Amino acid sequence: MITRTPQPPYYAVIFTSKLTENDQGYKEMAKAMEIEVAKESGFIGFESARDTIGITISYWQDLASIEAWKNNANHLRAKDLGKKQWYEHYKVRIAKVEKEYSS
Amino acid sequence: MITRTPQPPYYAVIFTSKLTENDQGYKEMAKAMEIEVAKESGFIGFESARDTIGITISYWQDLASIEAWKNNANHLRAKDLGKKQWYEHYKVRIAKVEKEYSS
């Protein structure tokens, strides 16, 4: 789904990843994190697609909300598992959305 | 591929789209645009994935380069075709990347 985001400015966390061949348990964790993140204050929504690589972008009202999610205990556990087992490599970028247009 | 981006700040153009069922010619256009965009001054690289929706993120050194690409004649033609034929809907977001970390 394409997220209905508010009038900019707001923030985007761009998470790009390449999975290892051992992706056992990955989908379940990803689904659990989708439910968990939706409870966070300041969370707007997310967009996700995967083929050769995966891209997940979550949208946030401010940097403080991103910081709180970064330190969420369940999220920290998921990230630990991800680094050990699922991700061959990944990149996280924090960006301020300045303009938006659509059709 | 995950793009090797420089030390922030730099810019990201986040293009999220949902295709119509008539995607004839779409892949060829997308490929042509990948070749065309790589010639642009200030272009750093792009990341792309598609399943239910498509997400393409291009990275740029500055806003002026993004503006020049926005007005590139071949790109304008591709966008016209896209709006008429390939995209059920889409969203473009211009964002300034402030932080990056990876593994």
CSV table of N, CA and C in Angstrom, one decimal, chain A residues 1-5 10-12 14 16-18 47-51 53 55 57 59 63 67 70 89-103, chain B residues 1-5 10-12 14 16-18 47-51 53 55 57 59 63 67 70 89-103:
chain,number,residue,atom,x,y,z
A,1,MET,N,0.8,-1.2,0.0
A,1,MET,CA,0.0,0.0,0.0
A,1,MET,C,0.9,1.3,0.0
A,2,ILE,N,0.4,2.3,-0.7
A,2,ILE,CA,1.1,3.6,-0.7
A,2,ILE,C,0.5,4.4,0.5
A,3,THR,N,1.4,4.9,1.3
A,3,THR,CA,1.0,5.5,2.6
A,3,THR,C,0.4,6.9,2.3
A,4,ARG,N,-0.7,7.2,3.0
A,4,ARG,CA,-1.2,8.6,3.0
A,4,ARG,C,-0.4,9.4,4.0
A,5,THR,N,0.5,10.1,3.6
A,5,THR,CA,1.4,10.9,4.5
A,5,THR,C,0.9,12.3,4.5
A,10,TYR,N,8.0,15.8,7.2
A,10,TYR,CA,7.9,14.7,8.1
A,10,TYR,C,9.1,13.9,7.8
A,11,TYR,N,9.3,12.7,8.5
A,11,TYR,CA,10.5,12.0,8.4
A,11,TYR,C,10.3,10.6,7.8
A,12,ALA,N,11.4,10.1,7.1
A,12,ALA,CA,11.3,8.8,6.5
A,12,ALA,C,12.6,8.0,7.0
A,14,ILE,N,14.5,4.9,5.7
A,14,ILE,CA,14.7,4.0,4.5
A,14,ILE,C,15.6,2.8,4.9
A,16,THR,N,17.1,-0.6,3.6
A,16,THR,CA,17.3,-1.4,2.4
A,16,THR,C,18.1,-2.7,2.9
A,17,SER,N,17.7,-3.8,2.4
A,17,SER,CA,18.4,-5.0,2.9
A,17,SER,C,18.5,-6.1,1.9
A,18,LYS,N,19.5,-6.9,2.1
A,18,LYS,CA,19.7,-8.1,1.3
A,18,LYS,C,19.7,-9.3,2.2
A,47,GLU,N,5.8,1.6,3.8
A,47,GLU,CA,5.7,1.1,2.4
A,47,GLU,C,6.8,0.0,2.3
A,48,SER,N,6.5,-1.1,1.6
A,48,SER,CA,7.5,-2.1,1.6
A,48,SER,C,7.4,-2.9,0.3
A,49,ALA,N,8.6,-3.3,-0.3
A,49,ALA,CA,8.6,-4.1,-1.5
A,49,ALA,C,9.9,-4.9,-1.4
A,50,ARG,N,9.8,-6.2,-2.0
A,50,ARG,CA,11.1,-7.0,-2.0
A,50,ARG,C,11.1,-7.8,-3.3
A,51,ASP,N,12.2,-7.7,-4.0
A,51,ASP,CA,12.5,-8.7,-5.0
A,51,ASP,C,14.0,-9.1,-4.8
A,53,ILE,N,16.4,-7.1,-3.7
A,53,ILE,CA,16.6,-6.5,-2.4
A,53,ILE,C,15.3,-6.2,-1.8
A,55,ILE,N,13.1,-3.2,0.3
A,55,ILE,CA,13.1,-1.8,0.7
A,55,ILE,C,11.9,-1.6,1.6
A,57,ILE,N,10.2,1.5,3.9
A,57,ILE,CA,10.3,2.9,4.3
A,57,ILE,C,9.2,3.1,5.3
A,59,TYR,N,7.4,6.0,7.9
A,59,TYR,CA,7.2,7.5,7.9
A,59,TYR,C,6.8,7.9,9.3
A,63,LEU,N,11.9,13.2,14.7
A,63,LEU,CA,13.1,12.4,15.0
A,63,LEU,C,13.0,11.7,16.3
A,67,GLU,N,13.7,7.8,17.2
A,67,GLU,CA,14.6,7.4,18.3
A,67,GLU,C,14.0,6.4,19.3
A,70,LYS,N,13.7,3.1,17.7
A,70,LYS,CA,15.0,2.5,17.6
A,70,LYS,C,15.4,1.8,18.9
A,89,HIS,N,23.5,-8.0,4.2
A,89,HIS,CA,23.8,-6.6,4.6
A,89,HIS,C,22.6,-5.7,4.5
A,90,TYR,N,22.7,-4.6,5.1
A,90,TYR,CA,21.6,-3.6,5.1
A,90,TYR,C,22.1,-2.2,5.3
A,91,LYS,N,21.2,-1.3,5.0
A,91,LYS,CA,21.5,0.1,5.2
A,91,LYS,C,20.3,0.8,5.7
A,92,VAL,N,20.5,1.7,6.7
A,92,VAL,CA,19.4,2.5,7.2
A,92,VAL,C,19.7,4.0,7.0
A,93,ARG,N,18.8,4.7,6.4
A,93,ARG,CA,19.0,6.1,6.2
A,93,ARG,C,17.8,6.9,6.8
A,94,ILE,N,18.1,7.9,7.5
A,94,ILE,CA,17.1,8.8,8.1
A,94,ILE,C,17.0,10.1,7.3
A,95,ALA,N,15.8,10.4,6.8
A,95,ALA,CA,15.7,11.5,5.9
A,95,ALA,C,14.5,12.3,6.2
A,96,LYS,N,14.6,13.6,6.0
A,96,LYS,CA,13.5,14.6,6.2
A,96,LYS,C,12.8,14.8,4.9
A,97,VAL,N,11.5,14.5,4.8
A,97,VAL,CA,10.8,14.7,3.6
A,97,VAL,C,10.4,16.1,3.5
A,98,GLU,N,10.8,16.8,2.4
A,98,GLU,CA,10.6,18.2,2.2
A,98,GLU,C,9.4,18.5,1.3
A,99,LYS,N,9.2,17.6,0.3
A,99,LYS,CA,8.2,17.9,-0.7
A,99,LYS,C,7.5,16.5,-1.1
A,100,GLU,N,6.3,16.6,-1.5
A,100,GLU,CA,5.6,15.4,-1.9
A,100,GLU,C,4.6,15.8,-3.0
A,101,TYR,N,4.5,14.9,-4.0
A,101,TYR,CA,3.4,15.1,-5.0
A,101,TYR,C,3.0,13.7,-5.5
A,102,SER,N,1.7,13.7,-5.9
A,102,SER,CA,1.2,12.3,-6.2
A,102,SER,C,0.1,12.4,-7.3
A,103,SER,N,-0.3,11.3,-7.7
A,103,SER,CA,-1.5,11.2,-8.7
A,103,SER,C,-2.1,9.8,-8.5
B,1,MET,N,20.5,-3.9,-6.0
B,1,MET,CA,21.8,-3.5,-5.4
B,1,MET,C,21.5,-2.4,-4.4
B,2,ILE,N,22.3,-2.5,-3.3
B,2,ILE,CA,22.2,-1.4,-2.3
B,2,ILE,C,23.3,-0.4,-2.6
B,3,THR,N,22.9,0.9,-2.7
B,3,THR,CA,23.7,1.9,-3.3
B,3,THR,C,24.8,2.4,-2.2
B,4,ARG,N,26.0,2.5,-2.7
B,4,ARG,CA,27.0,3.1,-1.8
B,4,ARG,C,26.9,4.6,-1.9
B,5,THR,N,26.3,5.2,-0.9
B,5,THR,CA,26.0,6.6,-0.9
B,5,THR,C,27.1,7.3,0.0
B,10,TYR,N,22.8,14.2,1.7
B,10,TYR,CA,22.6,14.1,0.3
B,10,TYR,C,21.0,13.9,0.2
B,11,TYR,N,20.5,13.8,-1.0
B,11,TYR,CA,19.1,13.8,-1.2
B,11,TYR,C,18.6,12.4,-1.8
B,12,ALA,N,17.3,12.1,-1.4
B,12,ALA,CA,16.7,10.9,-1.9
B,12,ALA,C,15.4,11.3,-2.6
B,14,ILE,N,12.1,9.5,-3.4
B,14,ILE,CA,11.3,8.2,-3.2
B,14,ILE,C,10.1,8.2,-4.1
B,16,THR,N,7.1,5.8,-5.2
B,16,THR,CA,6.3,4.7,-4.9
B,16,THR,C,5.2,4.6,-5.9
B,17,SER,N,4.9,3.4,-6.5
B,17,SER,CA,3.9,3.3,-7.5
B,17,SER,C,3.1,2.0,-7.5
B,18,LYS,N,1.9,2.1,-8.0
B,18,LYS,CA,1.1,0.9,-8.2
B,18,LYS,C,0.8,0.8,-9.7
B,47,GLU,N,18.0,2.5,-5.9
B,47,GLU,CA,17.6,1.2,-5.3
B,47,GLU,C,16.2,1.0,-5.7
B,48,SER,N,15.8,-0.3,-6.0
B,48,SER,CA,14.5,-0.5,-6.6
B,48,SER,C,14.0,-1.9,-6.2
B,49,ALA,N,12.8,-2.0,-5.8
B,49,ALA,CA,12.1,-3.3,-5.6
B,49,ALA,C,10.7,-3.2,-5.9
B,50,ARG,N,10.1,-4.4,-6.4
B,50,ARG,CA,8.7,-4.4,-6.7
B,50,ARG,C,8.1,-5.7,-6.3
B,51,ASP,N,6.9,-5.7,-5.5
B,51,ASP,CA,6.0,-6.8,-5.4
B,51,ASP,C,4.6,-6.3,-5.6
B,53,ILE,N,3.6,-3.3,-4.6
B,53,ILE,CA,3.8,-2.0,-5.1
B,53,ILE,C,5.3,-1.9,-5.5
B,55,ILE,N,8.9,0.4,-5.4
B,55,ILE,CA,9.6,1.5,-4.7
B,55,ILE,C,10.9,1.7,-5.4
B,57,ILE,N,14.1,4.3,-5.3
B,57,ILE,CA,14.7,5.5,-4.6
B,57,ILE,C,16.0,5.9,-5.3
B,59,TYR,N,19.3,8.5,-5.5
B,59,TYR,CA,20.0,9.4,-4.6
B,59,TYR,C,20.8,10.4,-5.4
B,63,LEU,N,19.6,19.4,-4.6
B,63,LEU,CA,18.3,19.6,-5.2
B,63,LEU,C,18.3,20.1,-6.6
B,67,GLU,N,16.1,18.7,-9.8
B,67,GLU,CA,15.3,19.5,-10.6
B,67,GLU,C,15.7,19.4,-12.1
B,70,LYS,N,14.2,16.2,-13.3
B,70,LYS,CA,12.8,16.3,-13.4
B,70,LYS,C,12.4,16.9,-14.8
B,89,HIS,N,-1.6,4.6,-9.5
B,89,HIS,CA,-1.3,5.8,-8.8
B,89,HIS,C,0.2,5.8,-8.4
B,90,TYR,N,0.7,6.9,-8.0
B,90,TYR,CA,2.1,7.0,-7.5
B,90,TYR,C,2.3,8.2,-6.6
B,91,LYS,N,3.4,8.2,-5.9
B,91,LYS,CA,3.7,9.3,-5.0
B,91,LYS,C,5.2,9.5,-5.2
B,92,VAL,N,5.6,10.8,-5.2
B,92,VAL,CA,7.0,11.2,-5.2
B,92,VAL,C,7.3,12.0,-4.0
B,93,ARG,N,8.4,11.6,-3.3
B,93,ARG,CA,8.8,12.4,-2.1
B,93,ARG,C,10.2,12.8,-2.2
B,94,ILE,N,10.5,14.0,-2.0
B,94,ILE,CA,11.9,14.5,-2.0
B,94,ILE,C,12.3,14.7,-0.6
B,95,ALA,N,13.4,14.0,-0.2
B,95,ALA,CA,13.9,14.0,1.2
B,95,ALA,C,15.4,14.2,1.3
B,96,LYS,N,15.8,14.9,2.3
B,96,LYS,CA,17.2,15.1,2.6
B,96,LYS,C,17.7,14.1,3.6
B,97,VAL,N,18.6,13.3,3.2
B,97,VAL,CA,19.2,12.2,4.1
B,97,VAL,C,20.1,12.9,5.0
B,98,GLU,N,19.8,12.7,6.3
B,98,GLU,CA,20.6,13.3,7.4
B,98,GLU,C,21.6,12.4,8.1
B,99,LYS,N,21.2,11.1,8.1
B,99,LYS,CA,22.0,10.1,8.8
B,99,LYS,C,22.0,8.8,8.0
B,100,GLU,N,23.1,8.0,8.1
B,100,GLU,CA,23.1,6.7,7.5
B,100,GLU,C,23.9,5.8,8.3
B,101,TYR,N,23.5,4.5,8.5
B,101,TYR,CA,24.3,3.5,9.1
B,101,TYR,C,24.0,2.2,8.4
B,102,SER,N,25.0,1.3,8.4
B,102,SER,CA,24.9,0.1,7.7
B,102,SER,C,25.7,-1.1,8.3
B,103,SER,N,25.5,-2.2,7.7
B,103,SER,CA,26.3,-3.4,8.1
B,103,SER,C,26.4,-4.4,7.0
